[in-house]
């Protein structure tokens, strides 16, 4: 069995969040990276807003014009052998930043 770790790195910019998906295949050869769905939930998106990360859309996506408040980042649809590490799982958008 090969364990595969997935790491999401958050980059902060004024009023936006950029999530970069980093896929660590653990050196596995011929492994196809599936589509990953990442959702942010908070004041701008109370019901959540989901973007698909894949080879076509890219492994980096940005949410712009976020209303100040606290947001959470989640990922869905992960199945073995994939696992997820999201750090941080929530972040604050401050007024004027």
Coordinates of N, CA and C in Angstrom, one line a residue:
X1 N 0.8 -1.2 0.0 CA 0.0 0.0 0.0 C 0.9 1.2 0.0
X2 N 0.5 2.2 -0.8 CA 1.2 3.5 -0.8 C 0.3 4.5 -0.2
X3 N 0.9 5.2 0.8 CA 0.1 6.3 1.4 C 0.4 7.6 0.7
X4 N -0.6 8.3 0.3 CA -0.5 9.5 -0.4 C -1.0 10.7 0.4
X5 N -0.2 11.7 0.7 CA -0.6 12.9 1.4 C -1.0 14.0 0.5
X6 N -2.0 14.8 0.8 CA -2.4 15.9 0.1 C -2.3 17.1 1.0
X7 N -1.6 18.2 0.6 CA -1.5 19.3 1.5 C -2.1 20.5 0.8
X8 N -2.8 21.4 1.5 CA -3.3 22.6 0.9 C -2.6 23.8 1.6
X9 N -2.0 24.7 0.9 CA -1.3 25.8 1.4 C -2.2 27.0 1.1
X10 N -2.4 27.8 2.1 CA -3.2 29.1 2.0 C -2.3 30.3 1.9
X11 N -2.6 31.1 0.9 CA -1.9 32.4 0.7 C -2.9 33.5 0.9
X12 N -2.5 34.5 1.7 CA -3.5 35.6 2.0 C -3.1 36.8 1.1
X13 N -4.2 37.4 0.6 CA -4.0 38.7 -0.2 C -5.2 39.5 0.3
X14 N -5.2 40.8 0.1 CA -6.3 41.7 0.5 C -7.6 41.2 -0.1
X15 N -8.6 40.8 0.8 CA -9.9 40.5 0.4 C -10.0 39.2 -0.5
X16 N -8.9 38.4 -0.4 CA -9.0 37.2 -1.2 C -8.3 36.1 -0.5
X17 N -8.5 34.9 -1.0 CA -7.8 33.7 -0.5 C -7.4 32.8 -1.7
X18 N -6.1 32.5 -1.8 CA -5.6 31.6 -2.8 C -5.3 30.3 -2.1
X19 N -5.9 29.2 -2.6 CA -5.6 27.9 -2.1 C -4.8 27.1 -3.2
X20 N -3.6 26.7 -2.8 CA -2.8 25.9 -3.7 C -2.7 24.5 -3.2
X21 N -3.1 23.6 -4.1 CA -3.2 22.2 -3.8 C -1.8 21.6 -4.1
X22 N -1.2 20.9 -3.1 CA 0.1 20.3 -3.3 C -0.2 18.8 -3.1
X23 N 0.1 18.0 -4.1 CA -0.1 16.6 -4.1 C 1.2 15.8 -4.0
X24 N 1.3 15.1 -2.9 CA 2.5 14.3 -2.6 C 2.2 12.8 -2.9
X25 N 2.7 12.3 -4.0 CA 2.4 10.9 -4.4 C 3.3 9.9 -3.7
X26 N 4.1 10.4 -2.8 CA 5.0 9.4 -2.0 C 5.9 8.7 -3.0
X27 N 6.2 9.2 -4.1 CA 7.1 8.5 -5.1 C 6.4 7.5 -5.9
X28 N 5.1 7.3 -5.8 CA 4.4 6.4 -6.6 C 4.5 6.7 -8.1
X29 N 4.7 5.7 -8.9 CA 4.8 6.0 -10.4 C 3.5 5.6 -11.1
X30 N 3.1 6.4 -12.0 CA 1.9 6.1 -12.8 C 0.6 6.4 -12.1
X31 N 0.7 7.1 -11.0 CA -0.5 7.4 -10.2 C -1.3 8.6 -10.8
X32 N -2.6 8.4 -11.1 CA -3.3 9.5 -11.7 C -3.9 10.4 -10.6
X33 N -3.7 11.7 -10.7 CA -4.3 12.6 -9.7 C -5.7 12.9 -10.0
X34 N -6.6 12.5 -9.1 CA -8.1 12.8 -9.4 C -8.4 14.2 -9.2
X35 N -9.7 14.6 -9.6 CA -10.2 15.9 -9.3 C -10.4 16.0 -7.8
X36 N -10.2 17.2 -7.2 CA -10.4 17.5 -5.8 C -11.3 18.7 -5.7
X37 N -12.3 18.7 -4.8 CA -13.2 19.8 -4.6 C -12.9 20.4 -3.3
X38 N -12.6 21.7 -3.3 CA -12.3 22.5 -2.1 C -13.4 23.6 -2.0
X39 N -14.0 23.7 -0.8 CA -15.0 24.6 -0.5 C -14.6 25.6 0.6
X40 N -14.9 26.9 0.4 CA -14.8 27.8 1.5 C -16.2 28.2 2.0
X41 N -16.4 28.4 3.3 CA -17.7 28.7 3.8 C -17.4 29.9 4.8
X42 N -18.3 30.9 4.7 CA -18.1 32.1 5.6 C -19.1 33.2 5.1
X43 N -18.9 34.4 5.6 CA -19.8 35.5 5.3 C -20.1 35.7 3.8
X44 N -19.2 35.6 2.9 CA -19.4 35.8 1.5 C -20.1 34.6 0.9
X45 N -20.0 33.4 1.5 CA -20.5 32.2 1.0 C -21.1 31.3 2.2
X46 N -22.2 31.8 2.7 CA -22.8 31.0 3.9 C -23.1 29.6 3.6
X47 N -23.5 29.3 2.3 CA -23.8 27.9 1.9 C -22.5 27.2 1.4
X48 N -21.4 28.0 1.3 CA -20.2 27.4 0.7 C -20.0 27.7 -0.7
X49 N -18.8 27.8 -1.2 CA -18.5 28.0 -2.6 C -17.4 27.0 -2.9
X50 N -17.6 26.1 -3.9 CA -16.7 25.1 -4.2 C -16.0 25.3 -5.6
X51 N -14.7 25.0 -5.6 CA -14.0 25.0 -6.8 C -13.3 23.7 -7.0
X52 N -13.2 23.3 -8.3 CA -12.6 22.0 -8.6 C -11.1 22.2 -8.9
X53 N -10.3 21.4 -8.3 CA -8.8 21.5 -8.6 C -8.5 20.2 -9.4
X54 N -7.9 20.4 -10.5 CA -7.4 19.3 -11.3 C -6.4 19.7 -12.3
X55 N -5.9 18.8 -13.2 CA -4.9 19.2 -14.2 C -5.4 20.2 -15.2
X56 N -6.8 20.2 -15.4 CA -7.3 21.2 -16.4 C -7.5 22.6 -15.8
X57 N -8.1 22.6 -14.6 CA -8.4 23.9 -13.9 C -7.2 24.5 -13.2
X58 N -6.2 23.6 -12.9 CA -5.1 24.0 -12.2 C -5.2 23.6 -10.7
X59 N -4.1 23.5 -10.0 CA -4.0 23.1 -8.7 C -3.9 24.3 -7.7
X60 N -4.3 25.5 -8.3 CA -4.3 26.8 -7.5 C -5.5 27.6 -7.9
X61 N -6.4 28.0 -7.0 CA -7.6 28.7 -7.2 C -7.7 29.8 -6.2
X62 N -8.3 31.0 -6.7 CA -8.5 32.1 -5.8 C -9.9 32.5 -5.7
X63 N -10.3 32.9 -4.4 CA -11.6 33.5 -4.2 C -11.4 34.9 -3.9
X64 N -12.0 35.8 -4.6 CA -11.8 37.3 -4.4 C -13.0 38.0 -3.8
X65 N -12.7 39.2 -3.4 CA -13.8 40.1 -2.8 C -14.5 39.5 -1.6
X66 N -13.8 39.0 -0.7 CA -14.4 38.3 0.5 C -14.8 39.3 1.5
X67 N -16.0 39.2 2.0 CA -16.6 40.0 3.1 C -15.8 39.6 4.4
X68 N -15.4 40.7 5.2 CA -14.7 40.4 6.5 C -15.5 39.3 7.3
X69 N -14.7 38.5 8.0 CA -15.3 37.5 8.9 C -14.4 36.2 8.9
X70 N -14.9 35.2 9.5 CA -14.2 33.9 9.5 C -14.7 32.9 8.5
X71 N -13.7 32.3 7.8 CA -14.0 31.3 6.8 C -13.4 30.0 7.1
X72 N -14.1 28.9 6.7 CA -13.5 27.6 6.8 C -13.1 27.0 5.4
X73 N -12.1 26.1 5.4 CA -11.7 25.5 4.2 C -11.9 24.0 4.4
X74 N -12.7 23.4 3.4 CA -12.9 21.9 3.5 C -12.6 21.3 2.2
X75 N -12.4 20.0 2.2 CA -12.2 19.3 0.9 C -13.1 18.0 1.0
X76 N -13.7 17.7 -0.1 CA -14.6 16.5 -0.1 C -14.3 15.6 -1.2
X77 N -14.9 14.4 -1.2 CA -14.7 13.4 -2.2 C -13.3 12.7 -2.2
X78 N -12.7 12.6 -1.0 CA -11.4 12.0 -0.9 C -11.6 10.5 -0.6
X79 N -11.0 9.7 -1.3 CA -11.0 8.2 -1.1 C -9.6 7.6 -1.0
X80 N -9.5 6.5 -0.4 CA -8.2 5.8 -0.3 C -7.7 5.6 -1.8
X81 N -6.4 5.8 -2.0 CA -5.3 5.9 -1.0 C -5.0 7.4 -0.6
X82 N -5.9 8.3 -1.0 CA -5.6 9.7 -0.7 C -6.0 10.1 0.7
X83 N -5.3 11.0 1.3 CA -5.7 11.6 2.6 C -5.5 13.1 2.5
X84 N -6.0 13.9 3.4 CA -6.0 15.3 3.3 C -5.4 16.0 4.6
X85 N -4.6 17.0 4.4 CA -4.1 17.8 5.5 C -4.4 19.3 5.1
X86 N -5.3 20.0 5.8 CA -5.6 21.4 5.5 C -5.1 22.2 6.7
X87 N -4.2 23.1 6.4 CA -3.7 23.9 7.5 C -3.5 25.4 7.0
X88 N -4.2 26.3 7.6 CA -5.2 26.2 8.6 C -6.5 25.8 8.1
X89 N -7.4 25.3 8.9 CA -8.8 24.9 8.4 C -9.7 26.1 8.4
X90 N -9.3 27.2 9.1 CA -10.2 28.4 9.1 C -9.2 29.6 9.1
X91 N -9.8 30.7 8.7 CA -9.0 32.0 8.6 C -9.9 33.1 8.8
X92 N -9.3 34.3 9.2 CA -10.1 35.5 9.3 C -9.8 36.5 8.2
X93 N -10.8 37.1 7.7 CA -10.6 38.2 6.7 C -11.0 39.5 7.5
X94 N -10.0 40.4 7.7 CA -10.2 41.6 8.4 C -10.6 42.7 7.5
X95 N -11.4 43.6 8.1 CA -11.9 44.8 7.3 C -10.7 45.6 6.9
X96 N -10.6 46.0 5.6 CA -9.5 46.9 5.1 C -8.2 46.1 4.8
X97 N -8.3 44.8 4.9 CA -7.1 44.0 4.6 C -7.3 43.2 3.3

